[in-house]
Amino acid sequence: MPAADTLRMGIDVGHTNTDAVLIGGGGDVVGQVKVPAAADLGACVETAIAALLTGSPVDPGRIGAVTLGAARTTDAISTRSGLRRVAVLRIGAPLTSAVPPLVTWPPELRAAVAAGTAVVAGGCEFDGVRIAPLDERAIARFAAEVAVAAEAVAITAVFSPVDPADEERAAAILRAELGEIPISTSHEIGSMGLLERENATVLNAALSGSVAAEAAVLREAAHRHGVGAECYLAQNDGTQMALDYATRFPVLQIGSGPATSMCGGAFSSGVTDAVVADIGGSGTAVGRLVNGFPWESLTPYSVNGVVTNFRLPDVIDVPIGGGPVRDALCSGGSVPTLTDAAVAAGRTTFGTDPVAQRWHTALADRLAEADRMIAEAVDRVSLGARDLPLVIVGGAGGIAPERMPGITEVIRPPHFEVANALGAAIAPVGGVAERICAGRPDLLRTAVEDLTTEAFRRAILAGADPGRVQVTGIEEVPLAYLRDPAVRIRVRAAGPPMTASPHSPRRTEAPR
């Protein structure tokens, strides 16, 4: 099979609709579908694949990669369903005992997740100096205490981004005591900030079961339709990861919906620096696009009341959506929606019925308020830039106005209504490595070289073609309020999926 004939499939499961697209080797959209979402993820994926292959009669054997983006990871946390019970080990006594693990979590979520906690001696300072020897006996005792209840383990050591040795040794001890159990270590997940990094690591461990089930659903649905391609899940930085890698780092899916929609908008519009508004049926996400990738949040992020510090796109959520269009006035229903307001205002055409004149005044007021709320969010994420375009994506993108204050132009690119699925289909496979390093120039150079190697390794583990991985970004952020100069270094690498065509769309630059 010639590589140029290879197709890539992207699927996005939202709360209102499930979208799916097929992308050709040259980046052309071969087919797209939008079907109503269901409560069951498997049903959504199955229906979308079937509809896409029926509407786009292609040989399933031509499909070289299938990527799923789903809004169900955060749902698992909010509903406390499918979460594994986690043994939480903190390494850093006696310095870190004042605030116990999980004490800041919402009580219901903590009760659903915690299988036991312990704080043991060990860890290091920001400059790598040891706080205390690792208490290996205490770790073994903790393993015995949680052996019955624990379904996963989360390990967090003080300043493990500087030196992860204690986390790695603790993981080896716990694996020897507990057998093959999912273990998450914080130096692979979070950044500076002990409690936030610990929280992110616990969430990662708790989600390992639900994401494993999600991966199985995707793989089985694809195979039932004759698609034997490698399967991937979307990451929250605009890249994707193979299923085996995703089950190790499920927390990287949180926030992937806005990331894929922004990247899909960038690809279809050809604009790499913009504000993107993803307007769906029940809400709108507004974010900043920089060099074709989502701008990353610089502040801790709360996931259902749990404060974390893993990477996430900087997005403002606005409670504005097109509404339940099947029940809308323009569809012959009785529910006045913003879609009806946009139809009445002449912004879009939708449905089968005209909107009665008696609704027009009230709907115009609602549309004006929606415009004001979206404009306010756009202004906040613009970061002071006044010459950016606004890219509109999402199934309800038709409700947005043609002009907006402070914006050079409003763009609705081709296929804007399935931008999430498009972003999933065209995403490269990515890997990130991070470390805190002393500020000496020679140490910084060595650290960048080591982290580049590690970022390449992670991208390849995530499913990237080893021969085509490139550095996509290097960040060096000086750390304040420390005795000696120190720098947080992060290196990003990405490449196309192993099975994708050499002509598949790819981007080679990310925000620095």
Coordinates of C-alpha atoms in Angstrom, one line a residue:
M1 CA 0.0 0.0 0.0
P2 CA 1.6 3.3 -1.0
A3 CA 2.1 5.6 1.9
A4 CA 0.4 8.5 0.1
D5 CA -2.8 6.5 0.2
T6 CA -2.8 6.3 4.0
L7 CA -5.7 7.9 5.8
R8 CA -6.1 9.1 9.4
M9 CA -9.3 9.0 11.4
G10 CA -10.2 11.5 14.2
I11 CA -13.1 11.0 16.6
D12 CA -14.3 13.5 19.2
V13 CA -17.0 12.4 21.7
G14 CA -18.6 15.4 23.3
H15 CA -21.6 15.8 25.6
T16 CA -23.9 16.8 22.7
N17 CA -22.5 15.2 19.6
T18 CA -19.9 12.8 18.4
D19 CA -17.8 13.9 15.4
A20 CA -15.6 11.9 13.1
V21 CA -13.4 12.8 10.1
L22 CA -11.1 11.0 7.7
I23 CA -8.0 12.9 6.5
G24 CA -6.1 12.1 3.4
G25 CA -2.3 12.0 3.0
G26 CA -2.3 15.5 1.7
G27 CA -4.4 16.9 4.5
D28 CA -7.7 16.9 2.6
V29 CA -10.9 15.9 4.4
V30 CA -12.2 12.8 2.8
G31 CA -15.2 12.4 5.0
Q32 CA -16.9 13.8 8.1
V33 CA -20.0 13.0 10.2
K34 CA -21.7 14.4 13.2
V35 CA -24.0 12.0 15.2
P36 CA -25.8 12.5 18.5
A37 CA -23.8 11.6 21.6
A38 CA -24.9 8.8 23.9
A39 CA -24.2 8.1 27.6
D40 CA -22.2 5.1 26.7
L41 CA -18.7 5.9 25.2
G42 CA -18.6 2.6 23.2
A43 CA -21.9 3.4 21.5
C44 CA -20.7 6.8 20.5
V45 CA -17.4 5.5 19.0
E46 CA -19.2 2.6 17.3
T47 CA -21.9 4.8 15.8
A48 CA -19.4 7.4 14.6
I49 CA -17.1 4.9 12.9
A50 CA -20.0 3.1 11.2
A51 CA -21.5 6.4 9.9
L52 CA -18.1 7.7 8.7
L53 CA -17.2 4.5 6.8
T54 CA -20.7 4.3 5.3
G55 CA -20.7 7.9 4.2
S56 CA -17.1 7.7 2.9
P57 CA -16.7 4.4 1.1
V58 CA -13.0 3.8 1.5
D59 CA -11.1 0.6 2.2
P60 CA -10.7 0.4 6.0
G61 CA -7.2 -1.1 5.4
R62 CA -6.1 2.4 4.1
I63 CA -6.6 3.9 7.5
G64 CA -3.2 4.1 9.2
A65 CA -4.1 5.8 12.5
V66 CA -7.3 6.4 14.6
T67 CA -7.3 9.0 17.3
L68 CA -10.0 9.6 19.9
G69 CA -10.6 12.8 21.8
A70 CA -13.3 12.4 24.6
A71 CA -14.8 14.6 27.2
R72 CA -15.3 11.7 29.5
T73 CA -12.1 11.8 31.6
T74 CA -13.2 14.8 33.7
D75 CA -16.7 13.2 33.9
A76 CA -15.2 10.2 35.6
I77 CA -13.8 12.5 38.3
S78 CA -16.9 14.6 38.7
T79 CA -19.2 11.5 39.0
R80 CA -16.6 9.5 40.9
S81 CA -17.2 6.5 38.6
G82 CA -14.6 4.1 37.3
L83 CA -11.9 5.5 39.6
R84 CA -9.3 3.2 41.1
R85 CA -8.6 3.3 44.8
V86 CA -5.1 4.8 45.3
A87 CA -2.4 4.2 47.9
V88 CA -0.8 7.7 48.3
L89 CA 2.9 7.8 49.3
R90 CA 4.6 11.1 50.0
I91 CA 8.4 11.1 50.5
G92 CA 9.6 14.2 52.5
A93 CA 9.2 13.6 56.3
P94 CA 9.7 15.4 58.6
L95 CA 9.5 18.6 56.5
T96 CA 6.1 17.9 54.7
S97 CA 4.0 16.5 57.5
A98 CA 2.0 19.6 58.3
V99 CA -0.5 19.2 55.4
P100 CA -1.4 15.5 55.0
P101 CA -2.0 14.0 51.5
L102 CA -5.5 14.6 50.1
V103 CA -6.5 16.9 52.9
T104 CA -7.6 19.6 50.5
W105 CA -9.7 17.3 48.3
P106 CA -13.5 17.4 48.3
P107 CA -14.6 14.8 51.0
E108 CA -16.7 12.7 48.6
L109 CA -13.9 12.4 46.0
R110 CA -11.3 11.7 48.7
A111 CA -13.4 8.9 50.1
A112 CA -13.9 7.4 46.6
V113 CA -10.1 7.4 45.8
A114 CA -8.1 7.0 49.0
A115 CA -6.9 3.5 49.8
G116 CA -4.4 4.8 52.4
T117 CA -1.8 7.5 52.8
A118 CA 1.7 7.7 54.3
V119 CA 4.5 10.3 54.7
V120 CA 8.0 8.8 55.0
A121 CA 11.5 10.2 55.3
G122 CA 13.4 11.0 52.1
G123 CA 13.5 13.6 49.3
C124 CA 15.9 16.4 48.5
E125 CA 16.1 20.2 48.5
F126 CA 15.8 22.3 45.3
D127 CA 19.6 22.0 44.8
G128 CA 19.6 18.2 45.1
V129 CA 20.9 18.1 48.7
R130 CA 19.3 15.2 50.6
I131 CA 16.8 16.0 53.3
A132 CA 17.0 12.5 54.8
P133 CA 17.8 9.0 53.7
L134 CA 14.8 7.2 52.1
D135 CA 13.0 5.1 54.7
E136 CA 12.6 1.9 52.8
R137 CA 11.3 -0.1 55.8
A138 CA 8.4 2.4 56.2
I139 CA 7.6 2.0 52.5
A140 CA 7.5 -1.8 52.9
R141 CA 5.2 -1.4 55.9
F142 CA 2.9 0.9 54.0
A143 CA 2.7 -1.6 51.2
A144 CA 1.5 -4.3 53.7
E145 CA -1.1 -1.9 55.1
V146 CA -2.7 -1.1 51.7
A147 CA -2.2 -4.4 50.0
V148 CA -5.9 -5.4 50.1
A149 CA -7.5 -2.0 49.3
A150 CA -5.1 -0.4 46.8
E151 CA -5.8 -0.7 43.0
A152 CA -3.1 1.8 42.1
V153 CA -0.2 3.8 43.7
A154 CA 0.8 7.4 43.6
I155 CA 4.3 8.4 44.7
T156 CA 5.4 12.0 45.3
A157 CA 8.8 13.1 46.7
V158 CA 9.9 16.6 47.6
F159 CA 11.6 18.2 44.6
S160 CA 11.5 15.0 42.6
P161 CA 11.7 17.1 39.4
V162 CA 15.3 17.9 40.6
D163 CA 16.2 14.3 41.5
P164 CA 13.6 11.5 40.9
A165 CA 15.8 8.7 42.5
D166 CA 13.6 8.3 45.7
E167 CA 10.4 8.0 43.7
E168 CA 12.0 5.4 41.4
R169 CA 13.3 3.4 44.4
A170 CA 10.0 3.6 46.2
A171 CA 8.2 2.4 43.0
A172 CA 10.5 -0.6 42.9
I173 CA 9.9 -1.5 46.5
L174 CA 6.1 -1.2 46.2
R175 CA 6.0 -3.2 43.0
A176 CA 8.0 -6.0 44.7
E177 CA 5.6 -6.0 47.6
L178 CA 2.3 -5.5 45.7
G179 CA 3.0 -7.1 42.3
E180 CA 2.0 -5.6 38.9
I181 CA 0.0 -2.7 40.1
P182 CA -0.3 0.7 38.2
I183 CA 2.2 3.1 39.8
S184 CA 2.3 6.8 39.0
T185 CA 5.4 8.9 40.0
S186 CA 5.1 12.7 40.3
H187 CA 8.3 13.6 38.4
E188 CA 6.7 12.3 35.2
I189 CA 3.5 14.2 35.7
G190 CA 3.6 17.5 37.5
S191 CA 5.9 20.5 38.0
M192 CA 6.9 22.7 40.9
G193 CA 4.6 22.7 44.0
L194 CA 4.4 19.6 46.2
L195 CA 0.7 19.5 46.9
E196 CA -0.4 20.4 43.4
R197 CA 2.0 17.8 41.9
E198 CA 0.9 15.2 44.4
N199 CA -2.8 15.9 43.5
A200 CA -2.1 15.5 39.8
T201 CA -0.2 12.2 40.5
V202 CA -3.1 10.8 42.5
L203 CA -5.6 11.7 39.8
N204 CA -3.4 10.0 37.3
A205 CA -3.4 6.8 39.3
A206 CA -7.1 7.0 39.9
L207 CA -7.9 7.4 36.2
S208 CA -5.8 4.5 35.0
G209 CA -8.7 2.1 35.0
S210 CA -11.2 4.3 33.2
V211 CA -8.7 5.3 30.5
A212 CA -7.7 1.6 30.1
A213 CA -11.4 0.9 29.4
E214 CA -11.6 3.8 27.0
A215 CA -8.6 2.5 25.1
A216 CA -10.2 -1.0 24.9
V217 CA -13.4 0.5 23.5
L218 CA -11.6 2.4 20.8
R219 CA -9.5 -0.6 19.8
E220 CA -12.4 -3.0 19.7
A221 CA -14.7 -0.7 17.7
A222 CA -12.0 0.0 15.1
H223 CA -11.2 -3.7 14.7
R224 CA -14.9 -4.6 14.3
H225 CA -15.1 -2.3 11.3
G226 CA -11.9 -3.8 9.7
V227 CA -9.6 -1.0 10.8
G228 CA -6.4 -2.6 12.0
A229 CA -4.5 0.7 12.5
E230 CA -2.7 1.9 15.6
C231 CA -5.0 3.7 17.9
Y232 CA -4.3 6.9 19.9
L233 CA -5.8 9.2 22.5
A234 CA -5.6 13.0 22.3
Q235 CA -3.3 14.8 24.8
N236 CA -4.1 18.2 26.3
D237 CA -1.2 20.0 24.5
G238 CA -2.5 19.4 21.0
T239 CA -0.6 16.1 20.4
Q240 CA -1.6 12.5 20.8
M241 CA -0.4 9.3 22.4
A242 CA -0.6 5.6 21.7
L243 CA -3.0 3.6 23.9
D244 CA -0.4 1.8 26.0
Y245 CA 1.2 5.2 26.8
A246 CA -2.1 6.8 27.5
T247 CA -3.0 4.2 30.2
R248 CA 0.2 5.2 32.0
F249 CA -0.5 8.9 31.8
P250 CA -4.3 9.2 31.7
V251 CA -4.3 12.7 33.3
L252 CA -2.8 14.1 30.1
Q253 CA -6.3 13.7 28.5
I254 CA -7.8 16.3 30.8
G255 CA -8.3 19.4 28.7
S256 CA -7.7 17.6 25.5
G257 CA -11.0 18.7 24.0
P258 CA -10.2 22.5 23.8
A259 CA -6.6 21.6 22.7
T260 CA -7.8 19.5 19.7
S261 CA -10.5 22.1 18.7
M262 CA -7.9 24.8 18.7
C263 CA -5.4 22.7 16.6
G264 CA -8.2 21.7 14.3
G265 CA -9.1 25.4 13.8
A266 CA -5.5 26.3 13.2
F267 CA -5.1 23.5 10.6
S268 CA -8.3 24.3 8.6
S269 CA -7.9 28.1 8.7
G270 CA -4.1 28.2 8.1
V271 CA -3.9 30.7 11.1
T272 CA -1.4 29.8 13.7
D273 CA -1.7 32.8 16.1
A274 CA -5.3 33.6 17.0
V275 CA -8.0 33.4 19.6
V276 CA -10.2 30.3 19.2
A277 CA -13.8 30.0 20.4
D278 CA -15.1 26.5 20.4
I279 CA -18.9 26.9 20.6
G280 CA -20.8 23.7 21.3
G281 CA -24.3 22.7 22.3
S282 CA -23.9 23.4 26.0
G283 CA -20.9 25.6 26.4
T284 CA -18.1 27.6 24.8
A285 CA -14.3 27.3 25.4
V286 CA -12.1 30.3 24.5
G287 CA -8.4 29.9 24.3
R288 CA -5.2 31.4 22.7
L289 CA -3.4 29.7 19.8
V290 CA 0.3 30.4 19.6
N291 CA 2.4 28.9 16.7
G292 CA -0.4 26.5 16.0
F293 CA -0.6 25.0 19.5
P294 CA -2.7 25.9 22.6
W295 CA -1.2 28.4 25.0
E296 CA -0.5 26.7 28.3
S297 CA -2.0 27.9 31.5
L298 CA 0.6 29.4 33.9
T299 CA -1.4 29.0 37.0
P300 CA -2.6 26.0 39.0
Y301 CA -5.7 24.4 37.6
S302 CA -8.6 23.0 39.6
V303 CA -10.2 19.7 38.5
N304 CA -13.5 19.3 40.3
G305 CA -12.1 21.0 43.4
V306 CA -8.6 19.4 43.2
V307 CA -5.8 21.9 42.6
T308 CA -3.1 20.5 40.2
N309 CA -0.2 21.9 38.2
F310 CA 0.2 19.6 35.2
R311 CA 0.1 21.1 31.8
L312 CA -3.3 22.3 30.5
P313 CA -4.4 24.8 27.8
D314 CA -5.3 28.2 29.1
V315 CA -9.0 28.3 28.5
I316 CA -11.9 30.3 29.7
D317 CA -15.2 28.4 29.8
V318 CA -18.3 30.4 29.0
P319 CA -21.9 29.1 29.7
I320 CA -23.0 29.8 26.1
G321 CA -24.1 27.1 23.7
G322 CA -26.4 26.5 20.8
G323 CA -28.8 24.5 22.9
P324 CA -30.7 21.3 22.3
V325 CA -31.2 21.8 18.6
R326 CA -33.5 18.8 18.1
D327 CA -36.0 20.6 20.4
A328 CA -35.3 24.1 19.1
L329 CA -38.0 26.2 17.5
C330 CA -36.3 26.1 14.1
S331 CA -36.5 22.3 14.3
G332 CA -40.2 22.3 15.0
G333 CA -39.7 22.0 18.8
S334 CA -40.8 24.2 21.6
V335 CA -37.5 25.2 23.3
P336 CA -36.1 28.6 22.4
T337 CA -32.4 28.3 22.0
L338 CA -29.4 30.5 20.9
T339 CA -29.5 28.6 17.6
D340 CA -33.0 30.0 17.1
A341 CA -31.7 33.5 18.0
A342 CA -29.0 33.2 15.4
V343 CA -31.5 31.9 12.8
A344 CA -33.9 34.8 13.6
A345 CA -31.0 37.3 13.3
G346 CA -29.9 35.9 9.9
R347 CA -26.5 34.7 11.2
T348 CA -27.1 31.1 10.2
T349 CA -29.5 28.8 8.5
F350 CA -30.6 25.7 10.4
G351 CA -33.6 23.5 10.9
T352 CA -36.9 23.1 9.0
D353 CA -39.2 25.8 10.5
P354 CA -39.0 29.6 10.7
V355 CA -38.8 31.2 14.1
A356 CA -42.0 32.9 14.9
Q357 CA -41.9 36.7 15.1
R358 CA -43.2 36.7 18.7
W359 CA -39.9 35.2 19.8
H360 CA -37.6 37.6 18.0
T361 CA -37.2 40.4 20.6
A362 CA -36.5 38.0 23.5
L363 CA -34.1 36.0 21.4
A364 CA -32.3 39.1 20.2
D365 CA -31.7 40.1 23.8
R366 CA -30.3 36.6 24.6
L367 CA -28.0 36.8 21.6
A368 CA -26.7 40.2 22.5
E369 CA -25.8 38.9 26.0
A370 CA -24.1 35.9 24.5
D371 CA -22.1 38.2 22.2
R372 CA -21.0 40.3 25.2
M373 CA -19.9 37.2 27.3
I374 CA -17.9 35.7 24.4
A375 CA -16.3 39.1 23.6
E376 CA -15.3 39.4 27.3
A377 CA -13.6 36.0 27.3
V378 CA -11.9 36.8 24.0
D379 CA -10.5 40.0 25.4
R380 CA -9.2 38.1 28.5
V381 CA -7.3 35.4 26.6
S382 CA -5.9 37.8 24.0
L383 CA -3.1 38.7 26.6
G384 CA -3.1 42.3 25.4
A385 CA -2.7 41.6 21.7
R386 CA -5.0 43.7 19.6
D387 CA -4.3 42.4 16.1
L388 CA -5.4 38.8 16.4
P389 CA -8.1 37.1 14.4
L390 CA -10.9 35.1 16.1
V391 CA -11.3 31.5 14.7
I392 CA -14.8 30.1 15.4
V393 CA -15.1 26.3 15.6
G394 CA -17.7 23.9 17.1
G395 CA -21.1 22.6 16.1
A396 CA -22.8 25.8 17.2
G397 CA -20.3 28.1 15.7
G398 CA -23.0 29.7 13.6
I399 CA -24.3 31.7 16.5
A400 CA -21.1 33.9 16.7
P401 CA -21.2 37.4 15.2
E402 CA -19.3 38.4 12.1
R403 CA -17.4 41.1 13.9
M404 CA -16.1 41.6 17.4
P405 CA -14.4 44.5 19.2
G406 CA -10.6 44.2 19.3
I407 CA -10.5 41.4 16.7
T408 CA -9.1 41.9 13.2
E409 CA -11.5 39.4 11.7
V410 CA -13.8 36.5 12.5
I411 CA -12.9 33.3 10.7
R412 CA -15.2 30.3 10.3
P413 CA -12.8 27.9 8.5
P414 CA -13.8 24.9 6.4
H415 CA -15.1 22.0 8.6
F416 CA -15.3 24.3 11.6
E417 CA -18.2 22.3 12.9
V418 CA -16.0 19.2 13.4
A419 CA -12.8 20.9 14.4
N420 CA -12.3 18.7 17.5
A421 CA -12.2 15.6 15.4
L422 CA -10.1 17.3 12.8
G423 CA -7.5 18.3 15.5
A424 CA -7.4 14.8 16.8
A425 CA -6.8 13.4 13.3
I426 CA -3.9 15.7 12.3
A427 CA -2.2 15.8 15.7
P428 CA 1.5 14.8 16.0
V429 CA 2.6 12.4 18.7
G430 CA 4.3 14.3 21.5
G431 CA 6.6 13.8 24.5
V432 CA 7.7 16.3 27.1
A433 CA 10.6 16.2 29.6
E434 CA 11.1 18.6 32.5
R435 CA 13.7 19.2 35.2
I436 CA 14.8 21.9 37.7
C437 CA 18.5 22.7 37.3
A438 CA 21.0 25.0 38.9
G439 CA 21.5 28.2 37.0
R440 CA 25.1 27.7 35.9
P441 CA 25.5 27.9 32.1
D442 CA 27.4 24.6 31.8
L443 CA 24.8 22.7 33.8
L444 CA 22.0 24.3 31.8
R445 CA 23.5 23.1 28.5
T446 CA 24.0 19.6 29.8
A447 CA 20.4 19.6 31.2
V448 CA 18.9 20.7 27.9
E449 CA 20.8 17.9 26.0
D450 CA 19.7 15.3 28.5
L451 CA 16.1 16.5 28.4
T452 CA 16.1 16.6 24.6
T453 CA 17.1 12.9 24.7
E454 CA 14.3 12.2 27.2
A455 CA 11.7 14.1 25.3
F456 CA 12.6 12.1 22.1
R457 CA 12.3 8.9 24.1
R458 CA 8.9 9.8 25.5
A459 CA 7.6 10.8 22.1
I460 CA 8.7 7.5 20.6
L461 CA 7.2 5.6 23.5
A462 CA 4.0 7.6 22.8
G463 CA 3.9 6.2 19.3
A464 CA 5.9 8.7 17.2
D465 CA 7.9 7.6 14.1
P466 CA 11.5 7.5 15.6
G467 CA 13.0 8.8 12.4
R468 CA 10.9 11.9 12.2
V469 CA 10.8 13.2 15.8
Q470 CA 11.8 16.8 16.2
V471 CA 12.3 19.3 19.0
T472 CA 9.2 21.5 19.0
G473 CA 9.9 23.8 22.0
I474 CA 12.5 24.5 24.7
E475 CA 11.4 26.6 27.7
E476 CA 13.7 27.9 30.4
V477 CA 12.0 29.7 33.3
P478 CA 14.1 31.1 36.2
L479 CA 12.7 30.3 39.6
A480 CA 12.2 33.1 42.1
Y481 CA 12.8 33.3 45.9
L482 CA 15.5 30.7 46.0
R483 CA 18.9 31.0 47.7
D484 CA 20.8 30.0 44.6
P485 CA 19.8 30.6 40.9
A486 CA 17.7 27.7 39.5
V487 CA 15.9 27.2 36.2
R488 CA 12.9 25.0 35.3
I489 CA 13.7 23.6 31.8
R490 CA 11.1 21.9 29.7
V491 CA 11.7 20.3 26.3
R492 CA 9.0 19.2 23.9
A493 CA 9.4 16.8 21.0
A494 CA 6.9 15.5 18.5
G495 CA 6.6 13.6 15.3
P496 CA 3.9 11.9 13.1
P497 CA 2.4 8.6 14.2
M498 CA 4.4 5.5 13.1
T499 CA 1.6 4.4 10.7
A500 CA 0.8 7.7 9.2
S501 CA 1.7 8.8 5.7
P502 CA 4.9 10.9 5.2
H503 CA 2.6 13.5 3.6
S504 CA 0.4 13.8 6.7
P505 CA 0.0 17.3 8.0
R506 CA 2.5 18.1 10.7
R507 CA 3.8 21.1 12.6
T508 CA 7.3 21.6 13.7
E509 CA 7.2 24.6 16.0
A510 CA 5.5 25.1 19.4
P511 CA 5.3 28.0 21.8
R512 CA 8.5 28.7 23.7

